[in-house]
Coordinates of C-alpha atoms and ligand atoms in Angstrom, one line a residue:
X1 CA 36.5 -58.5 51.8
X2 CA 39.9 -60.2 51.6
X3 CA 38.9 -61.8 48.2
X4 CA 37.8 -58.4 47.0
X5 CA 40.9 -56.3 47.9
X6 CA 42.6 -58.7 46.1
X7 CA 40.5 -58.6 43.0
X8 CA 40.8 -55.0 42.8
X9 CA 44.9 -54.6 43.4
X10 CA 45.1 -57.4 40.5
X11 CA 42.8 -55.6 38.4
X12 CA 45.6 -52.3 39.4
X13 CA 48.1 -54.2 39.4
X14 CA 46.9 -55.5 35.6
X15 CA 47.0 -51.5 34.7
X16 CA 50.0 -50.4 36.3
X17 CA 53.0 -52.4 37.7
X18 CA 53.4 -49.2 39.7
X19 CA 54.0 -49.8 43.2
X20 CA 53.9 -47.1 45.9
X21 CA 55.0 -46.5 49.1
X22 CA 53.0 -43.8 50.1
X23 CA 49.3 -43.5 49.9
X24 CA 47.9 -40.2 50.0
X25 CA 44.3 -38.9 50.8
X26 CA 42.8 -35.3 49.7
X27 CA 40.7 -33.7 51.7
X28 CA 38.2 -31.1 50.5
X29 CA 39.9 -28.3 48.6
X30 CA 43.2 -29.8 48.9
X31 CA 43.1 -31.7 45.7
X32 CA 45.2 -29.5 44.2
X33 CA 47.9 -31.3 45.6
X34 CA 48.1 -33.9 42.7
X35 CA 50.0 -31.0 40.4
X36 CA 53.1 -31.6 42.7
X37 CA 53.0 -35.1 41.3
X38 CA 55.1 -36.1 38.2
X39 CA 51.8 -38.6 37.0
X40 CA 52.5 -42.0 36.0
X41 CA 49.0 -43.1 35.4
X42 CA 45.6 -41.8 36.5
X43 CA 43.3 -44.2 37.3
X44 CA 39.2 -43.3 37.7
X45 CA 37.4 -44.2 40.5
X46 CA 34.5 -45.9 38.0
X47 CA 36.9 -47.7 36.2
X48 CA 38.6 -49.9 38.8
X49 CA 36.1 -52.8 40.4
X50 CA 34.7 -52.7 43.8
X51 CA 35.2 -49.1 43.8
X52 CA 32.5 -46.7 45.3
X53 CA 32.2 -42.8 43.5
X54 CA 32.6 -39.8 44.9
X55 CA 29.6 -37.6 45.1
X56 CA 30.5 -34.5 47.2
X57 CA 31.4 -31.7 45.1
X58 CA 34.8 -30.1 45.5
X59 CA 36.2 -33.6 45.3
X60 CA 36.9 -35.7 42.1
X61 CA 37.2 -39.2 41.8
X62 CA 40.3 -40.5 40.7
X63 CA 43.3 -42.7 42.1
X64 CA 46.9 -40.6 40.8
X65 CA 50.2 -42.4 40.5
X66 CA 53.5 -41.2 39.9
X67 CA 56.4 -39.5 42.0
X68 CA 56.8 -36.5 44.3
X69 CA 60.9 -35.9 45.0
X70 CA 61.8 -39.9 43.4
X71 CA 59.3 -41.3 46.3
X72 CA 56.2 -43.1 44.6
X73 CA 52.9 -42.4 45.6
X74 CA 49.3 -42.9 45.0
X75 CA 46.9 -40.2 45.9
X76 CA 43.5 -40.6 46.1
X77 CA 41.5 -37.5 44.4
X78 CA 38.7 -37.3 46.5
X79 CA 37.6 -39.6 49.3
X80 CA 34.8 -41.6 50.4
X81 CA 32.2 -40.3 53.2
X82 CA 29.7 -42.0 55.4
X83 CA 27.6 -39.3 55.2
X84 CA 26.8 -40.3 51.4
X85 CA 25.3 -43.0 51.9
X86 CA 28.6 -45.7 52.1
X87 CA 29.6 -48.5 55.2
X88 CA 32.5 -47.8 56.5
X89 CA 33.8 -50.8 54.9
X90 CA 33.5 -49.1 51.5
X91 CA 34.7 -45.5 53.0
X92 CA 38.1 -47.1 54.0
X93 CA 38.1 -50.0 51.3
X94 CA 40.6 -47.8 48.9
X95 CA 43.1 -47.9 52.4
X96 CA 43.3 -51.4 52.3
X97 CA 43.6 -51.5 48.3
X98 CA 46.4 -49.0 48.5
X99 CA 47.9 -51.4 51.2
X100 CA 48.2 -54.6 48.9
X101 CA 49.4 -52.1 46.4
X102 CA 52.7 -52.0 48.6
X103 CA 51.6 -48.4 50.8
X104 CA 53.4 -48.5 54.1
X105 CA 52.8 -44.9 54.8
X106 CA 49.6 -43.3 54.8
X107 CA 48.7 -39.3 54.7
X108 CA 45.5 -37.7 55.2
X109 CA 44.4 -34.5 54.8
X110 CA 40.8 -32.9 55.5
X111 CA 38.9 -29.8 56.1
X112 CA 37.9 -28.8 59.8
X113 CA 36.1 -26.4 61.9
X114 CA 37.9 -25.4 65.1
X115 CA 37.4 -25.2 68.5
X116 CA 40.7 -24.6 69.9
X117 CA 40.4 -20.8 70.6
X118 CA 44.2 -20.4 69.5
X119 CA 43.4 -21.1 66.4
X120 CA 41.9 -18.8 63.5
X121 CA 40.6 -19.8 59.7
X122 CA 43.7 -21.0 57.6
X123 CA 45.4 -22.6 60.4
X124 CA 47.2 -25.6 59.4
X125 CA 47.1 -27.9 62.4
X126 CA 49.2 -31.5 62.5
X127 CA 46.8 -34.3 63.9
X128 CA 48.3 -36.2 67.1
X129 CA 45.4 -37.8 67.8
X130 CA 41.6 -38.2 67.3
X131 CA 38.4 -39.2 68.8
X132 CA 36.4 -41.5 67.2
X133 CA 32.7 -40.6 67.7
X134 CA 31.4 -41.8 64.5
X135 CA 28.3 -44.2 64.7
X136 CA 30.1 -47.0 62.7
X137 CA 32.9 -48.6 63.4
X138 CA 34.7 -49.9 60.2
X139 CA 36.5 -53.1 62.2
X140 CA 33.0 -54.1 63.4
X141 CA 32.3 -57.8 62.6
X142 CA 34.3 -60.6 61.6
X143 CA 37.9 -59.7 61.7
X144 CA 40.2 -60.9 58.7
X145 CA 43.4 -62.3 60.8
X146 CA 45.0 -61.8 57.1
X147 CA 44.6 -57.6 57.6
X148 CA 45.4 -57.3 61.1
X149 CA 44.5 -58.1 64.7
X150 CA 40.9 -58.0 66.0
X151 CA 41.9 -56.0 68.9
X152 CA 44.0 -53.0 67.5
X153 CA 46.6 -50.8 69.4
X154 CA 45.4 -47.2 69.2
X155 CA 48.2 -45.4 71.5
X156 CA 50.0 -44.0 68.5
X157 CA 47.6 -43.7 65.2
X158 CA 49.2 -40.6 64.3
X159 CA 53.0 -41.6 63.7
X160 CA 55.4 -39.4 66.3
X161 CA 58.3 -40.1 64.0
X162 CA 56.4 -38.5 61.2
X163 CA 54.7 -35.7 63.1
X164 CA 58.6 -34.4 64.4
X165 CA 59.6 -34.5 60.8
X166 CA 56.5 -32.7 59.9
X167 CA 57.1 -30.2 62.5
X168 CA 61.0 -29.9 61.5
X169 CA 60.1 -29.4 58.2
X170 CA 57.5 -26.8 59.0
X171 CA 60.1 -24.3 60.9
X172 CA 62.6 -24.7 58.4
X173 CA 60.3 -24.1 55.1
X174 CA 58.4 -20.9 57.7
X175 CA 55.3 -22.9 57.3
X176 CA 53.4 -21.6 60.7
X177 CA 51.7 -25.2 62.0
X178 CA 50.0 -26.2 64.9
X179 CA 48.8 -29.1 66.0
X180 CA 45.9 -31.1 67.9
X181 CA 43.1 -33.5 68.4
X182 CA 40.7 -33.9 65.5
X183 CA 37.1 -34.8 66.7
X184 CA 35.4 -37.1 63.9
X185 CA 31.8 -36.9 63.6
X186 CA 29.5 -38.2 60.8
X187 CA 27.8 -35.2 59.7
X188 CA 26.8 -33.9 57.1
X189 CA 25.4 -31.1 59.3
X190 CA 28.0 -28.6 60.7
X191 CA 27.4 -28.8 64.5
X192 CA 25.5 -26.7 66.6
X193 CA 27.0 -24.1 68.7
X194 CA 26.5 -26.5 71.1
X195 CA 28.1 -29.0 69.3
X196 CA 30.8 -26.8 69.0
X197 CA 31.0 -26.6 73.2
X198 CA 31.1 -30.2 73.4
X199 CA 33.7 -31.2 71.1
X200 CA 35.8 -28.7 72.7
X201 CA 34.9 -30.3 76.2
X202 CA 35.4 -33.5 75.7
X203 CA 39.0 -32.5 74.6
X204 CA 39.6 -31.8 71.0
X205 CA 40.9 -29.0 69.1
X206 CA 38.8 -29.6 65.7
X207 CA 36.0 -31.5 64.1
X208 CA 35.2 -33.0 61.0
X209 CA 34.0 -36.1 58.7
X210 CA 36.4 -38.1 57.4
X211 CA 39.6 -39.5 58.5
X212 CA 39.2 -41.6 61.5
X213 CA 37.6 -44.4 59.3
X214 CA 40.7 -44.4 57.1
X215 CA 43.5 -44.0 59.9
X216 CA 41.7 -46.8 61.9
X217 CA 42.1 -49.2 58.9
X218 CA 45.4 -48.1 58.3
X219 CA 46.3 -48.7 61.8
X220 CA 44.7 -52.1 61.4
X221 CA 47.0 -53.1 58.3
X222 CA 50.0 -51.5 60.7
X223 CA 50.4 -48.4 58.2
X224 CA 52.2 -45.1 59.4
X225 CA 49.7 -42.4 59.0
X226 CA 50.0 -38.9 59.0
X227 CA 46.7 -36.5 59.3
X228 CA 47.2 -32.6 58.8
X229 CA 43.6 -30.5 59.2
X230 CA 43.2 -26.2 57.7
X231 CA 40.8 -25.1 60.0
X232 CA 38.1 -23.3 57.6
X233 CA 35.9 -22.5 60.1
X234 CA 35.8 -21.4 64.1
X235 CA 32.9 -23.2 65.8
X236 CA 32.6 -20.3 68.4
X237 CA 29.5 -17.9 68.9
X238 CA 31.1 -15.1 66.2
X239 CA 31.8 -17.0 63.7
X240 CA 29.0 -19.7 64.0
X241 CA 26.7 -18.7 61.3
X242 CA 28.8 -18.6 58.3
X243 CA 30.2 -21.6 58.2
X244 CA 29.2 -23.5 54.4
X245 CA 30.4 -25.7 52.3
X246 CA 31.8 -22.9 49.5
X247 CA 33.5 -20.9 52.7
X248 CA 35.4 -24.0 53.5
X249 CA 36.3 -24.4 50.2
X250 CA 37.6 -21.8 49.9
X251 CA 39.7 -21.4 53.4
X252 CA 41.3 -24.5 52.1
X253 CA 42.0 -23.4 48.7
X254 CA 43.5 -20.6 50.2
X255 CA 45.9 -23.1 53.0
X256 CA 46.5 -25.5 50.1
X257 CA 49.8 -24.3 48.7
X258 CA 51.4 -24.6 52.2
X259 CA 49.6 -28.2 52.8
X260 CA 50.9 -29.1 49.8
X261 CA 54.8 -28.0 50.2
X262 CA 54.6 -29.8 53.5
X263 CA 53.1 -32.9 52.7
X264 CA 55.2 -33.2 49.5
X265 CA 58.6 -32.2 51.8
X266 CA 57.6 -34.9 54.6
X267 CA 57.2 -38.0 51.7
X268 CA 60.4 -36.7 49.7
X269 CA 62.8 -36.8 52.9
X270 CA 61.3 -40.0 54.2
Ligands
HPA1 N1 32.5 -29.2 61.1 C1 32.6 -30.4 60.6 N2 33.3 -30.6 59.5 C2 33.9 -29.6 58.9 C3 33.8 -28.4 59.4 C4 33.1 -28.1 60.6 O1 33.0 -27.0 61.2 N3 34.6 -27.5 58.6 C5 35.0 -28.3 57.6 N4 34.6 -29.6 57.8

């Protein structure tokens, strides 16, 4: 793994002496985001080695470098699931690419469905924490000293510092956010109604696919992360049978302007 993170930021590195500080990953319907970027370089997914390809439609496959307010970044168009098909070493390999490419801070964005009554379809909710109740774990085996610890810290994967900014900059730009626990499961079925019930249970706010692989990896390499979710869907009995993959689309799409002002605002002041 070590030998092929390293083969891959050389083989970067040999395209681009580009060196970011922030890494930055798109969620479904929230690529958009890459327009705020003045582009440097654009680097496809099937050109750089060791690379998996994105397969879910809605997301394209492309690492983007260049600058958002003088801060460098790299933003990943489109981001690796387990529910096509890959290990989670493969789903978070780009985190620890972007990590050797010089990324301290790490944001994350994703679609959701909620189960916090308070919130409604649009809501843009700041992650503070997660539960991890996918059915791989991408630290399981041999741990690489060189990337981080084997046992890893988990009291603070959602940077406080960040999340105040976050917030600051919210109520000062009249961005309405909330904010809560984000449930990751591996789909790709939404859940049940009872599903639903549980995840609200056990103690989250919303539920989804992706992130927790990444934000555990980052967390292992001692990255900052921020995770912001747009609910797209309510997982309660009213709204239960519409959810699909074109409505959540389209919720995003419709969230993504604000996402966007907010996620480019938090990396520009910091
Ligand atoms: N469940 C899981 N993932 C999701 C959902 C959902 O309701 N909405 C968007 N991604």
């Amino acid at each position: 793994m070590w030998e092929k993170v390293q083969e891959t930021v050389n083989y970067i590195k040999s395209k681009t002496n580009f060196s970011p500080e922030y890494g930055v990953i798109l969620g479904s319907g929230l690529g958009g985001f890459t327009e705020d970027i003045q582009i440097e370089f654009t680097l496809p997914y099937n050109e750089i080695p060791n690379f998996p390809v994105s397969t879910v439609q809605g997301h394209k496959g492309a690492l983007v470098f260049g600058t958002i307010g003088g801060k460098k970044v790299v933003a990943m168009q489109g981001r690796f699931h387990f529910y096509e098909g890959y290990d989670m070493k493969e789903v978070t390999f780009p985190v620890r690419v972007m990590k050797y490419l010089g990324v301290q801070r790490l944001v994350v964005s994703n679609a959701s469905g909620g189960v916090n009554p308070f919130y409604k379809v649009g809501d843009i909710v700041i992650i503070y924490d997660h539960i991890n109740m996918m059915p791989e774990h991408p630290l399981r085996g041999h741990n690489d000293e060189r990337f981080g610890p084997r046992f890893v810290n988990m009291s603070e994967p959602y940077s406080r510092d960040l999340i105040n900014k976050a917030k600051a900059i919210a109520i000062e730009l009249n961005i309405e956010v909330k904010d809560g626990i984000y449930y990751g499961l591996q789909g790709p079925t939404f859940e049940t109604l009872s599903e639903y019930r549980m995840v609200k249970i056990l103690g989250a706010d919303c539920v989804g696919m992706s992130t927790v692989p990444e934000v555990i990896v980052a967390r292992h390499m001692d990255m900052e992360c921020f995770g912001v979710s747009v609910i797209t869907d309510m997982g309660d009995e009213h709204n239960i049978d519409s959810v699909s993959h074109s409505e959540v689309l389209e919720a995003a799409k419709k969230a993504e302007p604000k996402v966007r002002k907010l996620i480019g605002e938090l990396i520009a002041r910091n």
